[in-house]
Amino acid sequence: MAEEDKYIDAFRTTLPVLIDKEMYKVRKQQRSLILLVCVLLGVNMLLFGAGLSLLLYNRQQPVMVQPVAVPAATNALTAPETAGPESIPEPEPEPEEVPEIIKRVPPAPKPRAKKEPVRKEPATELLRTAGHVPEYVLTSKGMTLQNLAARYYGDRVFWVCIFDYNSRVLKDPDVLPLGIRLRLPRKEEYGIDASDPSSLRRARALAKSLTGR
């Protein structure tokens, strides 16, 4: 118990000293902060006073106005009207107006655009084109199954072969979607021969069975 009392007494004696030291540090920091604020305020006041004095000095400066030279014509106008009759100039005679003859030129006729005749491919060219059948074509505006059949197979009746070959993407032979890859069947697959009447009959029969035409 004696040792505990010693510790308690030592703590009681050292605690006020520690508190005083901490309070001294806090007061010192407060004083430094107050001093810094006062310095900043003083600098701001000096800057404000300098700006205000400069503004007042600029307002007090007189504005220099340069004299404007008066042209000689104004002096003649401001002359006294008491001049004699000799000083009054005589009016000059006005020139006679000459009528101008305006010739109206009719506008030139606009050149008419020449209409190029629509070129029809003869049967010989169709037969030459029909010799080579590509694997597919990309559909464009104005393209029809009949035109493709006449171009690559030599007769429009073979359109039904193209329609049947592309039955997955074509639902109506009269509606050809734009920008699709349309496959063209080989002649051997449907027995296509424009010079064979039996081949033409088979194509017509196929068209009737598929579309009722």
mmCIF file of C-alpha atoms in Angstrom:
data_model
loop_
_atom_site.group_PDB
_atom_site.id
_atom_site.type_symbol
_atom_site.label_atom_id
_atom_site.label_comp_id
_atom_site.label_asym_id
_atom_site.label_seq_id
_atom_site.Cartn_x
_atom_site.Cartn_y
_atom_site.Cartn_z
ATOM 1 C CA MET A 1 0.000 0.000 0.000
ATOM 2 C CA ALA A 2 2.901 2.358 0.728
ATOM 3 C CA GLU A 3 4.284 1.894 -2.758
ATOM 4 C CA GLU A 4 0.884 2.555 -4.343
ATOM 5 C CA ASP A 5 0.573 5.747 -2.312
ATOM 6 C CA LYS A 6 3.971 6.848 -3.572
ATOM 7 C CA TYR A 7 2.906 6.312 -7.158
ATOM 8 C CA ILE A 8 -0.336 8.186 -6.596
ATOM 9 C CA ASP A 9 1.469 11.104 -4.991
ATOM 10 C CA ALA A 10 3.999 11.231 -7.836
ATOM 11 C CA PHE A 11 1.199 11.191 -10.406
ATOM 12 C CA ARG A 12 -0.618 13.970 -8.590
ATOM 13 C CA THR A 13 2.493 16.131 -8.534
ATOM 14 C CA THR A 14 3.482 15.512 -12.185
ATOM 15 C CA LEU A 15 -0.014 15.817 -13.707
ATOM 16 C CA PRO A 16 -0.346 19.597 -13.190
ATOM 17 C CA VAL A 17 3.124 20.104 -14.660
ATOM 18 C CA LEU A 18 2.234 18.126 -17.779
ATOM 19 C CA ILE A 19 -1.047 20.008 -18.126
ATOM 20 C CA ASP A 20 0.756 23.348 -17.827
ATOM 21 C CA LYS A 21 3.246 22.332 -20.519
ATOM 22 C CA GLU A 22 0.485 21.317 -22.935
ATOM 23 C CA MET A 23 -1.472 24.494 -22.282
ATOM 24 C CA TYR A 24 1.679 26.543 -22.888
ATOM 25 C CA LYS A 25 2.140 24.827 -26.267
ATOM 26 C CA VAL A 26 -1.493 25.491 -27.214
ATOM 27 C CA ARG A 27 -1.226 29.170 -26.242
ATOM 28 C CA LYS A 28 1.988 29.503 -28.246
ATOM 29 C CA GLN A 29 0.336 28.044 -31.346
ATOM 30 C CA GLN A 30 -2.658 30.378 -30.906
ATOM 31 C CA ARG A 31 -0.375 33.405 -30.667
ATOM 32 C CA SER A 32 1.472 32.397 -33.862
ATOM 33 C CA LEU A 33 -1.824 31.940 -35.699
ATOM 34 C CA ILE A 34 -3.106 35.335 -34.521
ATOM 35 C CA LEU A 35 0.150 36.966 -35.614
ATOM 36 C CA LEU A 36 -0.091 35.351 -39.065
ATOM 37 C CA VAL A 37 -3.683 36.536 -39.487
ATOM 38 C CA CYS A 38 -2.713 40.070 -38.504
ATOM 39 C CA VAL A 39 0.137 40.082 -41.031
ATOM 40 C CA LEU A 40 -2.160 38.874 -43.815
ATOM 41 C CA LEU A 41 -4.758 41.512 -42.957
ATOM 42 C CA GLY A 42 -2.084 44.202 -43.017
ATOM 43 C CA VAL A 43 -0.846 43.097 -46.434
ATOM 44 C CA ASN A 44 -4.399 43.091 -47.806
ATOM 45 C CA MET A 45 -5.031 46.582 -46.451
ATOM 46 C CA LEU A 46 -1.812 47.843 -48.050
ATOM 47 C CA LEU A 47 -2.776 46.339 -51.416
ATOM 48 C CA PHE A 48 -6.284 47.763 -51.202
ATOM 49 C CA GLY A 49 -4.939 51.232 -50.334
ATOM 50 C CA ALA A 50 -2.459 51.124 -53.235
ATOM 51 C CA GLY A 51 -5.161 50.128 -55.721
ATOM 52 C CA LEU A 52 -7.543 52.798 -54.469
ATOM 53 C CA SER A 53 -4.902 55.517 -54.693
ATOM 54 C CA LEU A 54 -3.985 54.436 -58.233
ATOM 55 C CA LEU A 55 -7.650 54.578 -59.271
ATOM 56 C CA LEU A 56 -8.076 58.083 -57.833
ATOM 57 C CA TYR A 57 -4.882 59.254 -59.519
ATOM 58 C CA ASN A 58 -6.097 58.046 -62.932
ATOM 59 C CA ARG A 59 -9.420 59.854 -62.494
ATOM 60 C CA GLN A 60 -7.697 63.145 -61.655
ATOM 61 C CA GLN A 61 -5.570 63.145 -64.813
ATOM 62 C CA PRO A 62 -6.969 65.641 -67.410
ATOM 63 C CA VAL A 63 -8.033 64.281 -70.789
ATOM 64 C CA MET A 64 -6.044 65.810 -73.650
ATOM 65 C CA VAL A 65 -8.337 66.748 -76.549
ATOM 66 C CA GLN A 66 -6.565 67.275 -79.856
ATOM 67 C CA PRO A 67 -7.884 70.123 -81.999
ATOM 68 C CA VAL A 68 -9.677 69.056 -85.156
ATOM 69 C CA ALA A 69 -8.721 70.866 -88.354
ATOM 70 C CA VAL A 70 -11.691 72.607 -89.988
ATOM 71 C CA PRO A 71 -11.753 72.133 -93.777
ATOM 72 C CA ALA A 72 -11.712 75.148 -96.062
ATOM 73 C CA ALA A 73 -15.203 74.397 -97.375
ATOM 74 C CA THR A 74 -16.737 75.424 -94.052
ATOM 75 C CA ASN A 75 -15.009 78.800 -94.222
ATOM 76 C CA ALA A 76 -16.687 79.506 -97.556
ATOM 77 C CA LEU A 77 -20.052 78.620 -96.109
ATOM 78 C CA THR A 78 -19.567 80.856 -93.065
ATOM 79 C CA ALA A 79 -18.524 83.907 -95.161
ATOM 80 C CA PRO A 80 -20.792 86.940 -94.776
ATOM 81 C CA GLU A 81 -23.627 87.229 -97.229
ATOM 82 C CA THR A 82 -22.858 90.900 -97.939
ATOM 83 C CA ALA A 83 -20.663 90.100 -100.934
ATOM 84 C CA GLY A 84 -21.347 92.012 -104.162
ATOM 85 C CA PRO A 85 -23.064 90.660 -107.247
ATOM 86 C CA GLU A 86 -19.706 89.908 -108.838
ATOM 87 C CA SER A 87 -18.930 87.293 -106.198
ATOM 88 C CA ILE A 88 -22.046 85.249 -107.005
ATOM 89 C CA PRO A 89 -21.082 82.587 -109.588
ATOM 90 C CA GLU A 90 -23.383 82.099 -112.531
ATOM 91 C CA PRO A 91 -25.141 78.718 -112.668
ATOM 92 C CA GLU A 92 -23.722 76.392 -115.252
ATOM 93 C CA PRO A 93 -26.134 75.140 -117.928
ATOM 94 C CA GLU A 94 -27.294 71.617 -117.308
ATOM 95 C CA PRO A 95 -26.373 69.160 -120.063
ATOM 96 C CA GLU A 96 -29.210 67.888 -122.149
ATOM 97 C CA GLU A 97 -30.265 64.381 -121.369
ATOM 98 C CA VAL A 98 -29.679 62.010 -124.237
ATOM 99 C CA PRO A 99 -32.239 59.202 -124.310
ATOM 100 C CA GLU A 100 -30.625 55.827 -124.230
ATOM 101 C CA ILE A 101 -31.873 53.218 -126.639
ATOM 102 C CA ILE A 102 -32.138 49.932 -124.853
ATOM 103 C CA LYS A 103 -32.274 46.964 -127.123
ATOM 104 C CA ARG A 104 -34.040 44.059 -125.626
ATOM 105 C CA VAL A 105 -32.251 40.907 -126.550
ATOM 106 C CA PRO A 106 -34.412 37.806 -126.203
ATOM 107 C CA PRO A 107 -32.887 35.198 -123.904
ATOM 108 C CA ALA A 108 -31.120 32.345 -125.580
ATOM 109 C CA PRO A 109 -33.123 29.130 -125.573
ATOM 110 C CA LYS A 110 -31.970 26.541 -123.071
ATOM 111 C CA PRO A 111 -30.431 23.475 -124.617
ATOM 112 C CA ARG A 112 -32.644 20.483 -124.287
ATOM 113 C CA ALA A 113 -31.214 17.452 -122.641
ATOM 114 C CA LYS A 114 -30.815 14.642 -125.051
ATOM 115 C CA LYS A 115 -32.648 11.554 -124.012
ATOM 116 C CA GLU A 116 -30.492 8.551 -124.514
ATOM 117 C CA PRO A 117 -32.430 5.675 -125.981
ATOM 118 C CA VAL A 118 -32.841 2.666 -123.773
ATOM 119 C CA ARG A 119 -30.500 0.056 -125.033
ATOM 120 C CA LYS A 120 -32.058 -3.341 -125.371
ATOM 121 C CA GLU A 121 -29.738 -6.273 -125.242
ATOM 122 C CA PRO A 122 -30.107 -8.413 -128.322
ATOM 123 C CA ALA A 123 -30.596 -12.111 -128.064
ATOM 124 C CA THR A 124 -26.992 -12.772 -129.045
ATOM 125 C CA GLU A 125 -25.650 -10.801 -126.079
ATOM 126 C CA LEU A 126 -28.030 -12.616 -123.727
ATOM 127 C CA LEU A 127 -26.768 -15.924 -124.963
ATOM 128 C CA ARG A 128 -23.167 -14.820 -124.472
ATOM 129 C CA THR A 129 -23.897 -13.700 -120.924
ATOM 130 C CA ALA A 130 -25.773 -16.879 -120.224
ATOM 131 C CA GLY A 131 -22.646 -18.899 -120.840
ATOM 132 C CA HIS A 132 -21.115 -17.897 -117.486
ATOM 133 C CA VAL A 133 -23.278 -18.142 -114.358
ATOM 134 C CA PRO A 134 -21.748 -16.653 -111.184
ATOM 135 C CA GLU A 135 -22.203 -18.283 -107.821
ATOM 136 C CA TYR A 136 -24.265 -15.382 -106.472
ATOM 137 C CA VAL A 137 -25.261 -11.769 -107.198
ATOM 138 C CA LEU A 138 -25.990 -8.836 -104.892
ATOM 139 C CA THR A 139 -29.484 -7.518 -105.429
ATOM 140 C CA SER A 140 -29.916 -3.854 -106.362
ATOM 141 C CA LYS A 141 -32.720 -1.452 -107.275
ATOM 142 C CA GLY A 142 -34.633 -2.429 -110.409
ATOM 143 C CA MET A 143 -33.372 -6.019 -110.408
ATOM 144 C CA THR A 144 -35.942 -8.797 -110.943
ATOM 145 C CA LEU A 145 -35.809 -12.560 -111.143
ATOM 146 C CA GLN A 146 -36.951 -12.436 -114.781
ATOM 147 C CA ASN A 147 -34.079 -10.127 -115.756
ATOM 148 C CA LEU A 148 -31.558 -12.345 -113.996
ATOM 149 C CA ALA A 149 -32.926 -15.439 -115.713
ATOM 150 C CA ALA A 150 -32.811 -13.773 -119.136
ATOM 151 C CA ARG A 151 -29.253 -12.577 -118.526
ATOM 152 C CA TYR A 152 -27.659 -15.740 -117.150
ATOM 153 C CA TYR A 153 -29.879 -18.516 -118.565
ATOM 154 C CA GLY A 154 -31.011 -17.042 -121.899
ATOM 155 C CA ASP A 155 -34.780 -16.953 -121.150
ATOM 156 C CA ARG A 156 -37.002 -15.196 -118.600
ATOM 157 C CA VAL A 157 -38.978 -18.371 -117.921
ATOM 158 C CA PHE A 158 -36.161 -19.777 -115.791
ATOM 159 C CA TRP A 159 -36.843 -17.229 -113.024
ATOM 160 C CA VAL A 160 -38.606 -19.995 -111.131
ATOM 161 C CA CYS A 161 -35.317 -21.883 -110.816
ATOM 162 C CA ILE A 162 -33.734 -18.930 -109.006
ATOM 163 C CA PHE A 163 -36.831 -18.516 -106.824
ATOM 164 C CA ASP A 164 -36.866 -22.205 -105.855
ATOM 165 C CA TYR A 165 -33.100 -22.214 -105.232
ATOM 166 C CA ASN A 166 -33.449 -19.265 -102.804
ATOM 167 C CA SER A 167 -36.692 -20.344 -101.147
ATOM 168 C CA ARG A 168 -35.202 -19.695 -97.696
ATOM 169 C CA VAL A 169 -34.848 -15.955 -98.279
ATOM 170 C CA LEU A 170 -37.510 -15.324 -100.955
ATOM 171 C CA LYS A 171 -41.181 -15.575 -100.098
ATOM 172 C CA ASP A 172 -42.641 -13.682 -103.062
ATOM 173 C CA PRO A 173 -41.209 -13.839 -106.608
ATOM 174 C CA ASP A 174 -42.291 -10.252 -107.238
ATOM 175 C CA VAL A 175 -40.551 -8.844 -104.134
ATOM 176 C CA LEU A 176 -36.769 -8.908 -104.299
ATOM 177 C CA PRO A 177 -35.091 -7.522 -101.157
ATOM 178 C CA LEU A 178 -32.229 -5.094 -101.719
ATOM 179 C CA GLY A 179 -28.643 -5.862 -100.756
ATOM 180 C CA ILE A 180 -28.956 -9.615 -100.226
ATOM 181 C CA ARG A 181 -26.719 -12.294 -101.660
ATOM 182 C CA LEU A 182 -28.863 -14.144 -104.161
ATOM 183 C CA ARG A 183 -27.481 -17.526 -105.165
ATOM 184 C CA LEU A 184 -27.763 -18.666 -108.787
ATOM 185 C CA PRO A 185 -28.187 -22.377 -109.459
ATOM 186 C CA ARG A 186 -26.067 -24.202 -111.989
ATOM 187 C CA LYS A 187 -27.745 -25.196 -115.213
ATOM 188 C CA GLU A 188 -27.205 -28.900 -114.528
ATOM 189 C CA GLU A 189 -29.193 -28.771 -111.282
ATOM 190 C CA TYR A 190 -32.456 -27.799 -113.041
ATOM 191 C CA GLY A 191 -31.664 -28.944 -116.571
ATOM 192 C CA ILE A 192 -31.691 -25.360 -117.875
ATOM 193 C CA ASP A 193 -31.316 -25.033 -121.656
ATOM 194 C CA ALA A 194 -32.857 -22.063 -123.441
ATOM 195 C CA SER A 195 -32.661 -23.845 -126.807
ATOM 196 C CA ASP A 196 -34.506 -26.964 -125.553
ATOM 197 C CA PRO A 197 -38.339 -26.735 -125.632
ATOM 198 C CA SER A 198 -38.654 -29.483 -123.034
ATOM 199 C CA SER A 199 -36.500 -27.454 -120.603
ATOM 200 C CA LEU A 200 -38.811 -24.480 -121.097
ATOM 201 C CA ARG A 201 -41.869 -26.647 -120.458
ATOM 202 C CA ARG A 202 -40.366 -28.014 -117.241
ATOM 203 C CA ALA A 203 -39.653 -24.461 -116.019
ATOM 204 C CA ARG A 204 -43.259 -23.413 -116.718
ATOM 205 C CA ALA A 205 -44.584 -26.480 -114.927
ATOM 206 C CA LEU A 206 -42.380 -25.752 -111.919
ATOM 207 C CA ALA A 207 -43.602 -22.187 -111.803
ATOM 208 C CA LYS A 208 -47.213 -23.344 -111.910
ATOM 209 C CA SER A 209 -46.651 -25.850 -109.118
ATOM 210 C CA LEU A 210 -44.900 -23.315 -106.866
ATOM 211 C CA THR A 211 -46.870 -20.126 -107.487
ATOM 212 C CA GLY A 212 -49.882 -21.204 -109.488
ATOM 213 C CA ARG A 213 -48.874 -19.086 -112.478
#
